[in-house]
Coordinates of C-alpha atoms (C1' of nucleotides) in Angstrom, one line a residue:
Chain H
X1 CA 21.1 26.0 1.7
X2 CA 19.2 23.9 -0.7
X3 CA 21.5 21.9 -3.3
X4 CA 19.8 20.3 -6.3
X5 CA 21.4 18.7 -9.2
X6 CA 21.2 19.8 -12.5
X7 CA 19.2 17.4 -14.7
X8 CA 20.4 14.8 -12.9
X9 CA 20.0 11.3 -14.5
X10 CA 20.5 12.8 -17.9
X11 CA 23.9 14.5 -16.7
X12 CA 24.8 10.9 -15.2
X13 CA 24.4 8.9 -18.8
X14 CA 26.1 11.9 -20.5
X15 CA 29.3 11.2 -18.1
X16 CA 29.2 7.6 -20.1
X17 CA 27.9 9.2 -23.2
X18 CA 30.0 12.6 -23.8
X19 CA 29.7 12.6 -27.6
X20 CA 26.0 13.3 -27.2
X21 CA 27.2 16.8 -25.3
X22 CA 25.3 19.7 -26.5
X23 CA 22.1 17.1 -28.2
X24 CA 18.7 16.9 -27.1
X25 CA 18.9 13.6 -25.0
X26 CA 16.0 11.7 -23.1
X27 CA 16.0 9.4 -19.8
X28 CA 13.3 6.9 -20.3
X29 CA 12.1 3.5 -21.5
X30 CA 11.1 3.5 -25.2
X31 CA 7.9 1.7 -24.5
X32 CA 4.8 2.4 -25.6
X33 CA 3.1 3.7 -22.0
X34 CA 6.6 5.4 -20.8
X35 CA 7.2 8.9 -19.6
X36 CA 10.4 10.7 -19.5
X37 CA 12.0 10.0 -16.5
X38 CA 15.1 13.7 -17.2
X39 CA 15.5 15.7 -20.0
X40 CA 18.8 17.6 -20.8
X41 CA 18.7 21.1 -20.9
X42 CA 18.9 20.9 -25.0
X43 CA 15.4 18.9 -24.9
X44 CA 13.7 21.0 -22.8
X45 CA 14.3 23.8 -25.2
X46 CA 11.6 21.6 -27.4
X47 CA 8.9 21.4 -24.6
X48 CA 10.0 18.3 -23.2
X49 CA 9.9 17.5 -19.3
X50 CA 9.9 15.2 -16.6
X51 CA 7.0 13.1 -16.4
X52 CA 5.8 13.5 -19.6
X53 CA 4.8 10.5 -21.9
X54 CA 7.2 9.6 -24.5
X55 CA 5.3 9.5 -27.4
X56 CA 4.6 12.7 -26.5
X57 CA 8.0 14.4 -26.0
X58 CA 9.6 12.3 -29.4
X59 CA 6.5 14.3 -31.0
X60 CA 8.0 17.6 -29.9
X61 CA 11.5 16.5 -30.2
X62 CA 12.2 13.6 -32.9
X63 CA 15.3 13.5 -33.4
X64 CA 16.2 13.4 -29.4
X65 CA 18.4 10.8 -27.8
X66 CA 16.4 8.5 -26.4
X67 CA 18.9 6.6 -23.1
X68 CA 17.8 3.5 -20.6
X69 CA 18.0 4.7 -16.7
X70 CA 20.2 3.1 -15.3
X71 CA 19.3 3.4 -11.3
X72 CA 22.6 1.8 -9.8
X73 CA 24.5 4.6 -11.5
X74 CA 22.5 7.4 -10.1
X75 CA 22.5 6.0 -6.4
X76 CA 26.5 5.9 -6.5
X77 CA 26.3 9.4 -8.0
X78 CA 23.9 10.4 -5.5
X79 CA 26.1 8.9 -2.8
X80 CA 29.3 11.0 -3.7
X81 CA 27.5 14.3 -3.6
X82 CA 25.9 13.8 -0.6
X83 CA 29.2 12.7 0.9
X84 CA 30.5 15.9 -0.2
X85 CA 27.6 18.0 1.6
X86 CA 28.2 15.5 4.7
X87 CA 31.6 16.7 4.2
X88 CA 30.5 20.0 5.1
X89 CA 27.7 20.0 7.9
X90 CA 26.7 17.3 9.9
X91 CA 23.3 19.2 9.3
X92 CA 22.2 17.3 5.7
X93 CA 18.3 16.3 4.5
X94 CA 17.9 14.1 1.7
X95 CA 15.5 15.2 -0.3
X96 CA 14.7 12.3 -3.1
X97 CA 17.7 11.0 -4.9
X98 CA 19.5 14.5 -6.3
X99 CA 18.4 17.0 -4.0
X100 CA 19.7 18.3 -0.1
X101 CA 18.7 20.9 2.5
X102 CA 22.2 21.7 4.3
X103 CA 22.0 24.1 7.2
X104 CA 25.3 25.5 7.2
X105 CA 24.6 28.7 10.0
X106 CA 27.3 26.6 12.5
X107 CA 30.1 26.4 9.5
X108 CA 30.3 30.3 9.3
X109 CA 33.7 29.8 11.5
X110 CA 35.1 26.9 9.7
X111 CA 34.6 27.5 5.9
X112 CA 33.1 31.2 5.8
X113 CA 29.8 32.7 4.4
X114 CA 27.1 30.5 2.9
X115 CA 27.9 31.7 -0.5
X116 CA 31.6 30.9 0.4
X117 CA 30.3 27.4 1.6
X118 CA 27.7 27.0 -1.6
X119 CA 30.9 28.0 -4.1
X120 CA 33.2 25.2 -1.9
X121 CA 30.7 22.7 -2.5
X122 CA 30.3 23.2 -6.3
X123 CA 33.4 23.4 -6.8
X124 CA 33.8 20.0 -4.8
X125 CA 30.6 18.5 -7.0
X126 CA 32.2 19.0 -10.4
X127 CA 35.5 18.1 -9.8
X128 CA 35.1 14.8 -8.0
X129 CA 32.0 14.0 -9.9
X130 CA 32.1 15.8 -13.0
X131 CA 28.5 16.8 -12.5
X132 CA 26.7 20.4 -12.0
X133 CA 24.5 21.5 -9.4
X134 CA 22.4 24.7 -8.6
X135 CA 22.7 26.1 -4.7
X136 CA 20.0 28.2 -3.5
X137 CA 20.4 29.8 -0.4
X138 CA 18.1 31.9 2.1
X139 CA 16.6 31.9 5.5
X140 CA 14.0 29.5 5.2
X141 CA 14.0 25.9 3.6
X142 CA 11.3 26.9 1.0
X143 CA 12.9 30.1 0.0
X144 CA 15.9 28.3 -0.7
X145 CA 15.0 26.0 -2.6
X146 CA 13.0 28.5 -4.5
X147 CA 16.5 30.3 -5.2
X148 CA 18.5 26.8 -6.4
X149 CA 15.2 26.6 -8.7
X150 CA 15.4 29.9 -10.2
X151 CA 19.1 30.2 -10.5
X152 CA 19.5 27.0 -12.8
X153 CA 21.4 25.4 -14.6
X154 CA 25.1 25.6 -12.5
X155 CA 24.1 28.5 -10.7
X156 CA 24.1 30.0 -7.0
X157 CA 21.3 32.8 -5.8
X158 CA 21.5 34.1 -2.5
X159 CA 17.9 35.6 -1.8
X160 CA 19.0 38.0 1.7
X161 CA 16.2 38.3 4.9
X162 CA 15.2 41.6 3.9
X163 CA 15.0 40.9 0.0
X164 CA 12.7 37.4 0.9
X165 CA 9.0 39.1 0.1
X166 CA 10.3 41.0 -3.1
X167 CA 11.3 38.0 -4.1
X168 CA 9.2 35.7 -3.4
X169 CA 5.4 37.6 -4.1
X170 CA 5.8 38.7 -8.0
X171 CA 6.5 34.6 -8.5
X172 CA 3.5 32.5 -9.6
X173 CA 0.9 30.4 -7.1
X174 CA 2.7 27.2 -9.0
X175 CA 5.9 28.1 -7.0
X176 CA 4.4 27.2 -3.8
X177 CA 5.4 24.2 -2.3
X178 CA 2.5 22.1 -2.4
X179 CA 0.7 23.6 -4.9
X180 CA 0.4 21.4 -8.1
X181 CA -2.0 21.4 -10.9
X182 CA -5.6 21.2 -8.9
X183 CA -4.6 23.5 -6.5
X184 CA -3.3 26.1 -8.9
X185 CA -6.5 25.9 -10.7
X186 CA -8.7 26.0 -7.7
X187 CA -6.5 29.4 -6.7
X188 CA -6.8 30.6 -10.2
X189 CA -10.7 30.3 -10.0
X190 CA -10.0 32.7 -6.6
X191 CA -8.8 35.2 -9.1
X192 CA -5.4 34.5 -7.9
X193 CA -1.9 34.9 -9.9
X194 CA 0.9 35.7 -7.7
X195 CA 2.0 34.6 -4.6
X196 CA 1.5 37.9 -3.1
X197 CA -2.2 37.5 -4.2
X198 CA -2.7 34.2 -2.3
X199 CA -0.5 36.4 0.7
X200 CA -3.0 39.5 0.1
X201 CA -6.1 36.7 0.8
X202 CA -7.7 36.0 4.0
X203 CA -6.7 32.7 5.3
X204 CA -10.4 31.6 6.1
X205 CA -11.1 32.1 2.3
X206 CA -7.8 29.6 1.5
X207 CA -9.1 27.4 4.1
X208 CA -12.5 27.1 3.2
X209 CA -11.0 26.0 -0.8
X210 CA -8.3 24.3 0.4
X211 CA -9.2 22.4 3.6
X212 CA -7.8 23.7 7.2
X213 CA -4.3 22.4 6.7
X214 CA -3.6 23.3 3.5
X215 CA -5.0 26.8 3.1
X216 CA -3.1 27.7 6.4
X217 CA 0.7 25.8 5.0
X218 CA 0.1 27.9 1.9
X219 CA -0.9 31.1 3.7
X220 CA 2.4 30.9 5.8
X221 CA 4.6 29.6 2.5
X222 CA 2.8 33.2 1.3
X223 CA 4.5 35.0 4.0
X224 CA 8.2 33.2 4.0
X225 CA 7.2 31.9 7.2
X226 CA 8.4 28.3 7.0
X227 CA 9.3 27.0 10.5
X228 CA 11.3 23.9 9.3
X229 CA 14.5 23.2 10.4
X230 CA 17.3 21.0 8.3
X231 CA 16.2 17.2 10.3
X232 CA 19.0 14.4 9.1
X233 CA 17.6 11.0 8.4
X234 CA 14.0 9.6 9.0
X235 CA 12.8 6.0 9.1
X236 CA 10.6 5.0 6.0
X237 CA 7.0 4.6 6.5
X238 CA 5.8 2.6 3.8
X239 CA 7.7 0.1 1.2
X240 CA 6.3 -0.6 -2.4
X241 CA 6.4 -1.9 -5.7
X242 CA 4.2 -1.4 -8.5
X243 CA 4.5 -2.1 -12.6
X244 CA 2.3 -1.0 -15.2
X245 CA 1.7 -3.9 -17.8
X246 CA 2.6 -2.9 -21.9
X247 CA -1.0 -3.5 -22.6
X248 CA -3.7 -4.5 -20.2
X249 CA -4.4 -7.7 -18.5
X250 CA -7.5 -9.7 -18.4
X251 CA -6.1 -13.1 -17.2
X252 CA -6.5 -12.9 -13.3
X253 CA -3.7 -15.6 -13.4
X254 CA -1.4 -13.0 -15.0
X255 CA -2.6 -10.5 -12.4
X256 CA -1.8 -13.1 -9.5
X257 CA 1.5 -14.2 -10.8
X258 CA 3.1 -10.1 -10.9
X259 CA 1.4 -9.6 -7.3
X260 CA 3.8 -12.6 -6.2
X261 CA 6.4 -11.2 -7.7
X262 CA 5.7 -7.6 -5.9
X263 CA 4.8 -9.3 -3.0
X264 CA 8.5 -10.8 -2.9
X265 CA 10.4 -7.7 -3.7
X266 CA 8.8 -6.3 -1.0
X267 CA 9.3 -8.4 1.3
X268 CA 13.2 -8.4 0.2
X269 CA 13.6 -4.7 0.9
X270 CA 11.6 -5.3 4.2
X271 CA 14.4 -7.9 5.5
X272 CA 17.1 -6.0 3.6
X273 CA 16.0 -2.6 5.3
X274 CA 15.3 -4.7 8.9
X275 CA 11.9 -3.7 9.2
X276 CA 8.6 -5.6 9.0
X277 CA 5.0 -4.4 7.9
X278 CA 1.4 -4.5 9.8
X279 CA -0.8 -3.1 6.9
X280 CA -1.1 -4.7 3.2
X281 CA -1.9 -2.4 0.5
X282 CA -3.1 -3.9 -3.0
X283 CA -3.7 -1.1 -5.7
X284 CA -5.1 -1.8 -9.1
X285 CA -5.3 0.9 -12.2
X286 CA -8.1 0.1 -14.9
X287 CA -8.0 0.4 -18.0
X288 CA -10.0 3.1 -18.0
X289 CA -7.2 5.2 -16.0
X290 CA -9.5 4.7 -12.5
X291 CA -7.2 3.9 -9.4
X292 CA -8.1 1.9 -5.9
X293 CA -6.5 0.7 -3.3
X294 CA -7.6 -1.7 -0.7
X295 CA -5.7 -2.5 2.5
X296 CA -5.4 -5.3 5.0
X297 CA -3.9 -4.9 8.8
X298 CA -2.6 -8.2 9.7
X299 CA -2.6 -9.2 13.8
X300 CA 1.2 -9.3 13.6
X301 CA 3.9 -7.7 11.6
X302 CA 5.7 -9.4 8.8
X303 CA 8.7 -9.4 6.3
X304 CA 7.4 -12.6 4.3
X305 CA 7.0 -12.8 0.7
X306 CA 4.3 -15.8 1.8
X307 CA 2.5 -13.8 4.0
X308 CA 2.2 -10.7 2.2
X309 CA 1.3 -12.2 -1.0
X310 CA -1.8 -14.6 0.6
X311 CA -3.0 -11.5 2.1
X312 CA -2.7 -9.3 -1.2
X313 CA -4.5 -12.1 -3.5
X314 CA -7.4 -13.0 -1.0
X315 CA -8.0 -9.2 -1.4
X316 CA -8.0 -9.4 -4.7
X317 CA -10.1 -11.7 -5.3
X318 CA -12.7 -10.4 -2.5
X319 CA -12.8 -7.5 -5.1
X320 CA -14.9 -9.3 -7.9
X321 CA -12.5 -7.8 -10.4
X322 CA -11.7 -11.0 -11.9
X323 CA -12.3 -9.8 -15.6
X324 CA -11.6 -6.3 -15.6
X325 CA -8.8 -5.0 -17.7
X326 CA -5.8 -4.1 -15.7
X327 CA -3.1 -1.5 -16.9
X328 CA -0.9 -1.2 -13.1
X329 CA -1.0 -3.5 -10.0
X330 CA 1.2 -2.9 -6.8
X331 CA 2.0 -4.2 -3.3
X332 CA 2.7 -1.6 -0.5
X333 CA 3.5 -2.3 3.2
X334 CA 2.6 0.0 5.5
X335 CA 2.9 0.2 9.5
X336 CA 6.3 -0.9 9.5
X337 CA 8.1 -1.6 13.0
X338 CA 11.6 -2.9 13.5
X339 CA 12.2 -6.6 12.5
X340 CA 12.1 -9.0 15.3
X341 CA 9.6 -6.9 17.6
X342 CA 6.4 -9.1 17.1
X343 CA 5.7 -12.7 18.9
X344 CA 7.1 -15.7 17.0
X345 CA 5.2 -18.3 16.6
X346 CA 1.7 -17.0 16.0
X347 CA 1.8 -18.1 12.8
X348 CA 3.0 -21.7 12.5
X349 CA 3.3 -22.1 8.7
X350 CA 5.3 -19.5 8.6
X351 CA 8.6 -21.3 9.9
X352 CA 9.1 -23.0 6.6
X353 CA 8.5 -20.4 4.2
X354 CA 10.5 -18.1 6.5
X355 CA 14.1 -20.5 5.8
X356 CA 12.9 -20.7 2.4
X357 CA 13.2 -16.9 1.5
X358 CA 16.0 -16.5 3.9
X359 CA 18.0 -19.3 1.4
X360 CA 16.7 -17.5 -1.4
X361 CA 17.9 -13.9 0.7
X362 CA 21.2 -16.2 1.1
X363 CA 21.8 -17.3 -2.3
X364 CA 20.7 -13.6 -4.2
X365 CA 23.2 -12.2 -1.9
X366 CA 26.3 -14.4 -2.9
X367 CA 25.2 -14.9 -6.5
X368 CA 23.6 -12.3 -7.8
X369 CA 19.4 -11.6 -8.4
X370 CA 17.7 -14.1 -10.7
X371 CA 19.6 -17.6 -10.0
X372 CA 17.3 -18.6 -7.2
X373 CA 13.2 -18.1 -8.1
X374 CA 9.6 -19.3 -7.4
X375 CA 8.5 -21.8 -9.6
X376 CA 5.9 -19.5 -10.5
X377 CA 7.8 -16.5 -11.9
X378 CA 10.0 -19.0 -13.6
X379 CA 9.5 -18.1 -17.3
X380 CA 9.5 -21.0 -19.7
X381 CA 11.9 -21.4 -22.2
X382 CA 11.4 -25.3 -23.7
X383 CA 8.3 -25.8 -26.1
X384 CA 5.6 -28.0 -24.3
X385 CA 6.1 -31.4 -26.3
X386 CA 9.4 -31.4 -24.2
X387 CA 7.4 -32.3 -21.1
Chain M
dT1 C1' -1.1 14.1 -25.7
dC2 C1' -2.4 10.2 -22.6
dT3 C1' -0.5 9.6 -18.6
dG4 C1' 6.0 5.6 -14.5
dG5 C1' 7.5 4.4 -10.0
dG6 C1' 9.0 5.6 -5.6
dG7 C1' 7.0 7.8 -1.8
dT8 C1' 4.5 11.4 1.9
dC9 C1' 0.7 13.9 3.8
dC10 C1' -4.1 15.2 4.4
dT11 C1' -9.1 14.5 4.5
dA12 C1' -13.4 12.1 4.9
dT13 C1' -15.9 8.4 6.8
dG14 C1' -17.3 4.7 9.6
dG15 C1' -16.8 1.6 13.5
dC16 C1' -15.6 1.0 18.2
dT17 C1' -15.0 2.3 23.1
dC18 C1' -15.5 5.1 27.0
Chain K
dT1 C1' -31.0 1.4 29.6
dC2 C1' -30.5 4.7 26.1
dT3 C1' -28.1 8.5 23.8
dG4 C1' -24.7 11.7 22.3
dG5 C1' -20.0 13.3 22.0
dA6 C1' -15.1 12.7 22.0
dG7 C1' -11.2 10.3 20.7
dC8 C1' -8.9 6.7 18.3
dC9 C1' -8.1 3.5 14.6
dA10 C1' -8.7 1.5 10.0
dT11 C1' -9.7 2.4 5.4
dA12 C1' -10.0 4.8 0.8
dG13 C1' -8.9 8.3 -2.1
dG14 C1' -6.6 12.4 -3.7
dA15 C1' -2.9 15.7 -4.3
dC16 C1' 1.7 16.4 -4.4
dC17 C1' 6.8 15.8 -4.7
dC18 C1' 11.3 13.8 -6.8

DNA sequence: TCTGGGGTCCTATGGCTC
DNA sequence: TCTGGAGCCATAGGACCC
């Protein structure tokens, strides 16, 4: 069973908002290099989507409701749904913030059918939340989730074993999992529409376009065959922050002072989460729109703002990109390992900066985020002739 | 029209070791 | 001593998903 939400952040600000019922409204920042981040159901009507830049969707929709995100709100909603599925089935996959894979074959006894179970759960959703959601249910994960996807907004497909090909190969190549923009148009090139064409194709020709693993995911996907089961929980793998600037930056100064400031939200989460990272990714976007990346693996792991951030701006500045015009930088760990695990003491400077960002971990936690800062991201207020 | 921020996975390439 | 291949790891980039 695949349960997604419908228009999810959108639905959450409309809980606050209920006067705007039944109007175009927009999840996004108004800024100039925004993108939507949800759309209600009434603003899609107008070509507006996810993803999309703002100026762009106000275009097509200008008298739309333009709302702020508001992240905490959606976690907490997030975290009563999913208690609901939990509720259910021990079985639950998160899938992103608004979206679970529930494998419900062992509650047949307990609470019925799986369309008895995916009516339950609705039910459940709307009255303890208030919010819709869209149930697809099938044999496979990737059917099902096909079916929630086709039977929106608020509604519940069942796609039986035998049905599965009927349904699935008269839907477009886009429907594949996997297969977004390039891929589509590297299929269409094939001569391909449907699913059932990329099914009808040999898998040598897919692989050959595609690449070994891809071509042979996509020929399977083609076929329904989807070997997945429902896992619960898996550990993170990477932890990152990036920000795209309202107009790009020459001053490397400017550049260095936001990778600190990445640096120590990732290192936060790292201690928050209990895990420390090996590998130190730096990516920069251009003004011209062109992306890179260069990474770092350290000797030893860590979950220091310090650390990270020497790292980060020593490869920075081994890039020779001192004058370019930046529009994004970011700060990634990778390689993490449980905190704790690596030697102590390798790195002696470390000691000092380490009870300084515990303090700070100290303070945030009993105070709130913002009281306790780096003199370097503190932003002045006074004029300079106060000095 | 002009492109966010959080991620995962795959592929290619080059260095190193056996 | 030289060479080639296999296997592993690190790195960079691209595509994709929510």
């Amino acid at each position: 069973m695949h349960v997604d939400m419908d228009a999810f952040f959108a639905s959450v600000e409309l809980l606050e908002r209920p006067e705007l019922r039944g109007l175009p409204v927009i999840v996004g920042h108004r800024g100039s290099r925004s993108v939507v981040t949800a759309a209600t159901y009434e603003a899609r009507k107008y070509g507006v989507n996810s993803a999309m830049p703002m100026s762009i969707a106000l275009r097509r929709c200008p008298n739309a409701v333009v709302l702020e995100p508001h992240f905490d709100r959606y976690t907490h909603f997030s975290r009563m749904v999913m208690a609901i599925c939990d509720d259910l089935t021990p079985l639950v996959e998160r899938l992103g913030i608004d979206e679970a894979f529930l494998d419900v074959a062992g509650a047949r006894k307990l609470l019925g059918t799986p369309y008895e179970v995916a009516t339950i759960l609705r039910e459940r959703v709307l009255a303890e939340t208030g919010l819709h959601c869209s149930v697809g249910i099938a044999a496979t994960k990737f059917i099902a989730k096909l079916a929630s996807g086709l039977s929106k907004p608020d509604g519940l497909l069942v796609v039986p074993l035998a049905d599965t090909l009927t349904f699935l190969h008269p839907l477009p190549i886009s429907a594949l999992w996997g297969v977004g923009a390039k891929t589509e148009e590297q299929l269409t090139r094939l001569g391909l529409r449907t699913v059932g064409d990329v099914a009808n194709t040999p898998l040598l020709t897919l692989q050959k376009k595609l690449g070994d693993a891809a071509g042979a995911k996509l020929h399977q996907l083609s076929w329904a065959r989807d070997p997945r089961s429902v896992t619960v929980g898996s550990e993170e793998k990477s932890v990152g922050h990036e920000v795209t600037f309202g107009h790009d930056i020459t001053d490397p100064a400017v550049i260095r002072r936001e990778l600190l400031r990445m640096s120590d939200q990732v290192a936060v989460r790292l201690r928050r989460a209990g895990v420390e990272g090996r590998t130190v990714v730096l990516k920069l976007r251009f003004g011209d729109f062109t992306t890179i990346t260069r990474s770092r693996t350290l000797s030893e792991h860590t979950d220091l703002a310090r650390r990270i951030y020497d790292e980060v701006v020593d490869v920075y500045a081994g890039l020779g990109k001192d004058h370019e015009r930046v529009r994004l930088v970011g700060v990634r760990m990778e390689q993490l390992a449980p905190a704790g695990g690596s030697a102590l003491g390798l790195w002696e400077t470390d000691e000092g900066w380490r009870e300084a960002e515990n303090v700070m971990d100290a303070v945030t936690a009993k105070f709130g985020r913002g009281l306790v800062q780096r003199a370097a991201l503190v932003t002045r207020r006074h004029t300079p002739d106060e000095d």
